[in-house]
Coordinates of C-alpha atoms in Angstrom, one line a residue:
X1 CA 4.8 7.6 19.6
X2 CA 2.5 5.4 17.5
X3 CA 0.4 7.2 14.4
X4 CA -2.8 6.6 16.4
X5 CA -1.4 8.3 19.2
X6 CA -0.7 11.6 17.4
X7 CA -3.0 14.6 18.4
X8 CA -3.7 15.6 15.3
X9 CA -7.1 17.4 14.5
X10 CA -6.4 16.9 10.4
X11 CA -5.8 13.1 11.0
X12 CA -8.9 12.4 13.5
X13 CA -11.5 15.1 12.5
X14 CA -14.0 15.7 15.7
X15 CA -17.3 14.1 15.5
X16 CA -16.5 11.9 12.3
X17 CA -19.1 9.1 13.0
X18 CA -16.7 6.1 10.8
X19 CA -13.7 5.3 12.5
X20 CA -11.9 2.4 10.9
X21 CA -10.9 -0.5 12.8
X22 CA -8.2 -3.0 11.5
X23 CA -9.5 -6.1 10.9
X24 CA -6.7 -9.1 11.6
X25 CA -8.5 -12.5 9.8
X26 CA -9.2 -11.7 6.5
X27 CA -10.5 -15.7 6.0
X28 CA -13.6 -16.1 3.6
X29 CA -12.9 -12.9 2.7
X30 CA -12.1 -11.4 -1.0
X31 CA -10.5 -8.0 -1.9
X32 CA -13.7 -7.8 -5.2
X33 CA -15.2 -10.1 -7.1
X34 CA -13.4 -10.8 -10.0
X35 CA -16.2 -9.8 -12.5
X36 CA -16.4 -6.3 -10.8
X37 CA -13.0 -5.6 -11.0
X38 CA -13.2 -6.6 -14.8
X39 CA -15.9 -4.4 -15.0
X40 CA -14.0 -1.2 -13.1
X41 CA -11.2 -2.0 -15.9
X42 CA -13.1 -2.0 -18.9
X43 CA -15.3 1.5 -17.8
X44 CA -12.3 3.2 -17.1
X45 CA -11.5 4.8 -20.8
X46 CA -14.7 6.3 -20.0
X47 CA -15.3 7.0 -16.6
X48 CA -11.7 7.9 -16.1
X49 CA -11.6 10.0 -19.1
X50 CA -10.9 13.8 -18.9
X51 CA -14.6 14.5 -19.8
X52 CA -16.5 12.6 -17.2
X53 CA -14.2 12.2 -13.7
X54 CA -13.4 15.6 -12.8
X55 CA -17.1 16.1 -12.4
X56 CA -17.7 12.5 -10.8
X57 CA -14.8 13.1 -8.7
X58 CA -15.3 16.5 -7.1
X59 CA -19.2 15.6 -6.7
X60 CA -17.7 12.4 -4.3
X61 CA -15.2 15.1 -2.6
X62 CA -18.2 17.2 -1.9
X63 CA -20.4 14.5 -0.8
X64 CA -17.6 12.7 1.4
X65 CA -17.0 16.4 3.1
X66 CA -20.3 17.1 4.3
X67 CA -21.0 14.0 5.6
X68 CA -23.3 12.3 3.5
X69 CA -23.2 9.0 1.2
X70 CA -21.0 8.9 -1.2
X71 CA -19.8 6.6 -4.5
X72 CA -17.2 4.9 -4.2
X73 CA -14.1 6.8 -6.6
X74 CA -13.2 3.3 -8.0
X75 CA -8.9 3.6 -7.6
X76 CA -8.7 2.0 -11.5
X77 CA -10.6 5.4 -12.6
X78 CA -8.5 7.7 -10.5
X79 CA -5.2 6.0 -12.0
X80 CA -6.7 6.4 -15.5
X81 CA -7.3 10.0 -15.6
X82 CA -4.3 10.9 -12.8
X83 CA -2.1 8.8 -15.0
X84 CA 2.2 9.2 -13.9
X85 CA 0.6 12.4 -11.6
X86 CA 0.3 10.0 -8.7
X87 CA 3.9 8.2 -9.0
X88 CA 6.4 9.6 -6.7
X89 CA 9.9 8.6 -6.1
X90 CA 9.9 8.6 -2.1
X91 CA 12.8 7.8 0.1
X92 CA 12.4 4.1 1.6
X93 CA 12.8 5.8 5.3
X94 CA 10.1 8.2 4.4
X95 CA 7.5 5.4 4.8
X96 CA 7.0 4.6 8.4
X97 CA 3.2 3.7 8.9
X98 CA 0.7 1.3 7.6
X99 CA -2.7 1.1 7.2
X100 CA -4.6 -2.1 7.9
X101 CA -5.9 -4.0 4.4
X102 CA -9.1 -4.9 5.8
X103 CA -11.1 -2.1 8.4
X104 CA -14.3 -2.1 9.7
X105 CA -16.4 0.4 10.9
X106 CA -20.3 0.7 11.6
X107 CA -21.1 -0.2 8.3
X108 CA -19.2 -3.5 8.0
X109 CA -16.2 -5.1 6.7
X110 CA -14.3 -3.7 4.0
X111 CA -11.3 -4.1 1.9
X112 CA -9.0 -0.6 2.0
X113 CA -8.7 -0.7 -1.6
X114 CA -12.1 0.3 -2.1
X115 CA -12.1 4.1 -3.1
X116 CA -9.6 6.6 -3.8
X117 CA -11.3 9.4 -1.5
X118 CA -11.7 8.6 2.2
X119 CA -13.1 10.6 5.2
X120 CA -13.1 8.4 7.6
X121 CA -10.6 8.0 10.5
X122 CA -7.8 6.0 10.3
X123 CA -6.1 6.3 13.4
X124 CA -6.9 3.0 14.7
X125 CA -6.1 1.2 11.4
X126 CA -2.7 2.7 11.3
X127 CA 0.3 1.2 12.7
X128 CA 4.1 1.1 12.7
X129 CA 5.5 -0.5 9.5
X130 CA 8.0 -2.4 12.2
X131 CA 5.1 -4.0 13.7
X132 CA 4.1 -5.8 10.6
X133 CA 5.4 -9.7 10.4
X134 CA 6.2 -9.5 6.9
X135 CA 8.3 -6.3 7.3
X136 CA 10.4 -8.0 10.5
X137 CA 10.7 -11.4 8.6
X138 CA 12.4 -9.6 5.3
X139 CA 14.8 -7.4 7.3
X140 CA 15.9 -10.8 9.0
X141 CA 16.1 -12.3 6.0
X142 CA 18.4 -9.4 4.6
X143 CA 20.5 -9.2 8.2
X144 CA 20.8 -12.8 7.7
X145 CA 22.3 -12.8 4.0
X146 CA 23.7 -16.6 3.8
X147 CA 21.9 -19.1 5.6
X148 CA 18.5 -17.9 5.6
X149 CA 18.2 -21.4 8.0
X150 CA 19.6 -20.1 10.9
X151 CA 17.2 -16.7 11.3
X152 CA 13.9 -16.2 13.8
X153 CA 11.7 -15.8 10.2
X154 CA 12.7 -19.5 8.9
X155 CA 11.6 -20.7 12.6
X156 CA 8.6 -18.8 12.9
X157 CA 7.4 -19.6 9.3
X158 CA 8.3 -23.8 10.3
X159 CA 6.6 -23.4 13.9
X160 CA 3.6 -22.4 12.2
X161 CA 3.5 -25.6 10.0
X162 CA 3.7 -27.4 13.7
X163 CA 1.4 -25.6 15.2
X164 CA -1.4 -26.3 12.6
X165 CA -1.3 -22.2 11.9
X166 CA 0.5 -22.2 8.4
X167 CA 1.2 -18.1 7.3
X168 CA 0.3 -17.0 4.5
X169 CA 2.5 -15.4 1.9
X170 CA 1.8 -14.1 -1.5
X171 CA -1.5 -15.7 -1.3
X172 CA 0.3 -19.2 -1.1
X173 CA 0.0 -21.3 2.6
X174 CA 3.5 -22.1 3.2
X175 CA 1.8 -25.2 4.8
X176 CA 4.8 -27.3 4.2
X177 CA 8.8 -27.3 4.7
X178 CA 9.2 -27.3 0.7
X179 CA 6.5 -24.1 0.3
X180 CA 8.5 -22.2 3.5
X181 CA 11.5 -23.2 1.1
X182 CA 10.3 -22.1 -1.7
X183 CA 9.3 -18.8 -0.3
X184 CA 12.7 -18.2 1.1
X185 CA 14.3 -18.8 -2.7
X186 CA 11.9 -16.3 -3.8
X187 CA 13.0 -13.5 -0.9
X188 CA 16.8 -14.4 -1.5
X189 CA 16.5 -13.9 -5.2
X190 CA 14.4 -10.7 -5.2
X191 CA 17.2 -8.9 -2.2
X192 CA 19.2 -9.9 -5.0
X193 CA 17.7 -8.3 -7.8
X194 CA 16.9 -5.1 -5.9
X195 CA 20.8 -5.2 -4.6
X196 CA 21.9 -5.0 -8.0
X197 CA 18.8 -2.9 -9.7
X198 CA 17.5 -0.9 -7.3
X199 CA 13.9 -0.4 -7.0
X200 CA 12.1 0.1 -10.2
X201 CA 8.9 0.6 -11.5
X202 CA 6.1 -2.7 -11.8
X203 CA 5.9 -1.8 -15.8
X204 CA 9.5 -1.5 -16.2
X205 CA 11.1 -3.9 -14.0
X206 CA 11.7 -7.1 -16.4
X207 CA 13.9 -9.0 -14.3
X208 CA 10.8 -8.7 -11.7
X209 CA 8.6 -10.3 -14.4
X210 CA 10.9 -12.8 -15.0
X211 CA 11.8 -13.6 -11.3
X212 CA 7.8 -14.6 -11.2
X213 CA 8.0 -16.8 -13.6
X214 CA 11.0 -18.8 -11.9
X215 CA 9.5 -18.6 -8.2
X216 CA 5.8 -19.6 -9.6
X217 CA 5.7 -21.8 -6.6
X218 CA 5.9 -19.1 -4.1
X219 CA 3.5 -16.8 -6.2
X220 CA -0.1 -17.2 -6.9
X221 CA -2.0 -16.2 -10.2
X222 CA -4.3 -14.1 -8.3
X223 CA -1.5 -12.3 -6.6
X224 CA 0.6 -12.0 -9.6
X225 CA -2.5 -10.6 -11.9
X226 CA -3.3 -7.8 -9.4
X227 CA 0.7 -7.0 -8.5
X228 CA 1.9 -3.4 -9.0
X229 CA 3.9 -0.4 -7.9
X230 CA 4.0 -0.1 -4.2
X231 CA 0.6 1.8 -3.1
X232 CA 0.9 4.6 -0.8
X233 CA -1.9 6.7 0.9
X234 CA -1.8 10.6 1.8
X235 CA -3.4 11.0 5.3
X236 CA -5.2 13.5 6.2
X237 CA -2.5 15.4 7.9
X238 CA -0.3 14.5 4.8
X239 CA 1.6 11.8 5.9
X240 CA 2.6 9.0 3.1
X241 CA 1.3 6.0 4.9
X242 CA 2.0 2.6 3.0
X243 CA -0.7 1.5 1.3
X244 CA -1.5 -2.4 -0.5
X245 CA 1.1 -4.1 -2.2
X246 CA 5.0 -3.9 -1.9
X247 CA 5.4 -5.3 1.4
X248 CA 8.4 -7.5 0.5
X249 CA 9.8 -4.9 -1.3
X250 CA 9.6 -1.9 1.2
X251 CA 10.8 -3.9 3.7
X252 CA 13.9 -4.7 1.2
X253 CA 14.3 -0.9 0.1
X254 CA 14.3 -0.1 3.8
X255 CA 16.8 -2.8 5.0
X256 CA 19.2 -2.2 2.1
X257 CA 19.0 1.4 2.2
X258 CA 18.1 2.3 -1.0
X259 CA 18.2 5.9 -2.2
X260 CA 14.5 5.7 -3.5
X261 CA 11.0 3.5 -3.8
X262 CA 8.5 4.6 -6.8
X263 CA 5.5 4.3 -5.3
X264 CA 1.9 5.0 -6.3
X265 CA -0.8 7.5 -4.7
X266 CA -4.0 4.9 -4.5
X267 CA -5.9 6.6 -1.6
X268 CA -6.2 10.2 -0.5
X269 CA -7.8 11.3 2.8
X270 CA -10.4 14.4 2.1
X271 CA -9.0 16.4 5.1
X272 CA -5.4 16.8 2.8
X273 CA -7.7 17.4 -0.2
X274 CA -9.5 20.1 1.6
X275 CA -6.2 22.0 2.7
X276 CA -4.9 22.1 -1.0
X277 CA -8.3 23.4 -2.0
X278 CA -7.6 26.3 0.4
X279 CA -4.4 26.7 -0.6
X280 CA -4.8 26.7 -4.4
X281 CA -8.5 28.0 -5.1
X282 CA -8.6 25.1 -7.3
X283 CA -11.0 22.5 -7.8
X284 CA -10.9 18.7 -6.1
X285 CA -9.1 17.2 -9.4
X286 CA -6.9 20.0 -9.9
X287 CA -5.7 20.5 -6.4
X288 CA -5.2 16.9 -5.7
X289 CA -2.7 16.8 -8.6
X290 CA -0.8 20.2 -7.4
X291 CA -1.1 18.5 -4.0
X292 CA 0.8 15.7 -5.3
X293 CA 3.4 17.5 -6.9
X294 CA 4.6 19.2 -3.6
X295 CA 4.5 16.1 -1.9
X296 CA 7.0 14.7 -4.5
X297 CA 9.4 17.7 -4.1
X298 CA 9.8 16.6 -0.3
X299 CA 9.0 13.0 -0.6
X300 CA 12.8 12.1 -2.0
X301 CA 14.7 13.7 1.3
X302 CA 16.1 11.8 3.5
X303 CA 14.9 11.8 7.1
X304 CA 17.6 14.3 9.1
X305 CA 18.0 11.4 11.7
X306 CA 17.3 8.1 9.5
X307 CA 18.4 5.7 12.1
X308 CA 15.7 7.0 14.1
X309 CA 13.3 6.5 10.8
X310 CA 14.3 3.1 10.8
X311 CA 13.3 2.0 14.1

């Protein structure tokens, strides 16, 4: 059973007017402009400091909750003040979902990455990770393990060249046998990193850093300047759904089995929030981070049937 197919009255909350649907060509299309972003970076010492988002942040909660307008929470301020509080450790099989980079819903287009509280519904956005090209091409590519030649993801990646419908991979346009080649050096290299190092964390992962500087040709600036942990979202009915960034690398957990994926809370759906405010008694901010905590205490199991997960 698909996500979107799940009756559940926490993921799709009855008579939500937004309803997010995924949006598939993301051309002309930017994730912010760069001088905003700068800008979100440099306010965050102060509007992610302890003194000023707790307030901001449970005002947006309230807001988002009752149905009205809200500010965005900019994620950069929310990973300021939350700090190591949103990275988990998480089973690769735990992740099974994903939600759609780009939605749109009455209001327009938008990039997912836009606010750390939602309250919309995701259900159409959501899909299984299996379904997504990148994640089929990089177990191939793992399965394959010699001659990455001879797999369906070198042929689909070269028919696209021939078809005049080049893909598009770490914001590079493999619009030529020697990028499609390039790309496939850069996969081979980082199964073998993660083979021999696990998965580790963006800030502490040199031979990641290093392994961007040799494949520079399969990497873009722009990707590499906005690269970090794997993102993950908490849906509403508390669900870790995989969230922006990391597809290469879940895929590679996933395929190789690994024992565990840091990843990194980036969006939280208010219907969660709202069930540990009832639980705890405590405040938006406070609750989201005790919230957190239990999710990490069950997030490192192991599915009981994980051939089942992987499918």
């Amino acid at each position: 059973m698909n996500f979107h197919q799940k009756s559940d009255p926490i993921l799709s909350p009855p008579g939500r007017a937004r309803r997010y649907q995924p949006v598939y060509s993301r051309e002309n299309q930017t994730q912010s402009h760069p001088l905003a972003h700068l800008a979100a970076l440099a306010a965050a010492p102060v509007l992610g400091s302890r003194w000023i988002f707790p307030r901001r942040f449970d005002r947006a909660f309230q807001m988002l909750v009752e149905d009205r307008p809200a500010a965005d929470v900019i994620p950069v301020h929310a990973i300021r003040y939350f700090g190591a509080a949103l990275h988990l450790e998480v089973d690769p099989l735990r992740l099974e979902h994903r939600i759609s980079d780009w939605v749109e819903d009455q209001h327009g287009v938008r990039w997912i990455g836009t606010s750390f509280l939602d309250s919309a519904d995701w259900s159409a956005a959501i899909t299984p990770l299996d379904e997504s090209p990148i994640h089929r091409e990089m177990q191939e590519i793992v399965a394959a393990g010699g001659d990455l030649h001879d797999t369906r993801a070198y042929r689909n990646l070269m028919l696209g060249i021939k078809l005049g419908t080049p893909s598009r991979r770490n914001k590079v346009r493999l619009a030529s046998a020697e990028a499609v080649e390039a790309y496939l050096r850069y996969c081979r290299d980082l199964i073998k990193s993660m083979r021999k190092r696990g998965a580790l964390r963006h800030s502490q992962s040199w031979a990641f850093h290093r392994l961007r500087v040799k494949h520079r040709d399969a990497r873009s600036p722009v990707h590499d300047s906005t690269e970090r942990d794997i993102g993950v979202a908490i849906a509403g009915n508390g669900e870790l759904i995989r969230h922006l960034g990391g597809k290469h690398r879940t895929a590679i957990a996933q395929a190789l089995r690994l024992p565990s994926l840091p990843v990194e809370v980036r969006m939280v759906h208010t219907a969660w929030l709202q069930q540990q405010i009832e639980r705890t008694g405590l405040p938006p901010h406070l609750a989201l981070a005790d919230g957190v905590r239990r999710l990490a205490a069950n997030a490192a199991d192991r599915p009981a049937d994980a051939e089942t997960a992987r499918r």
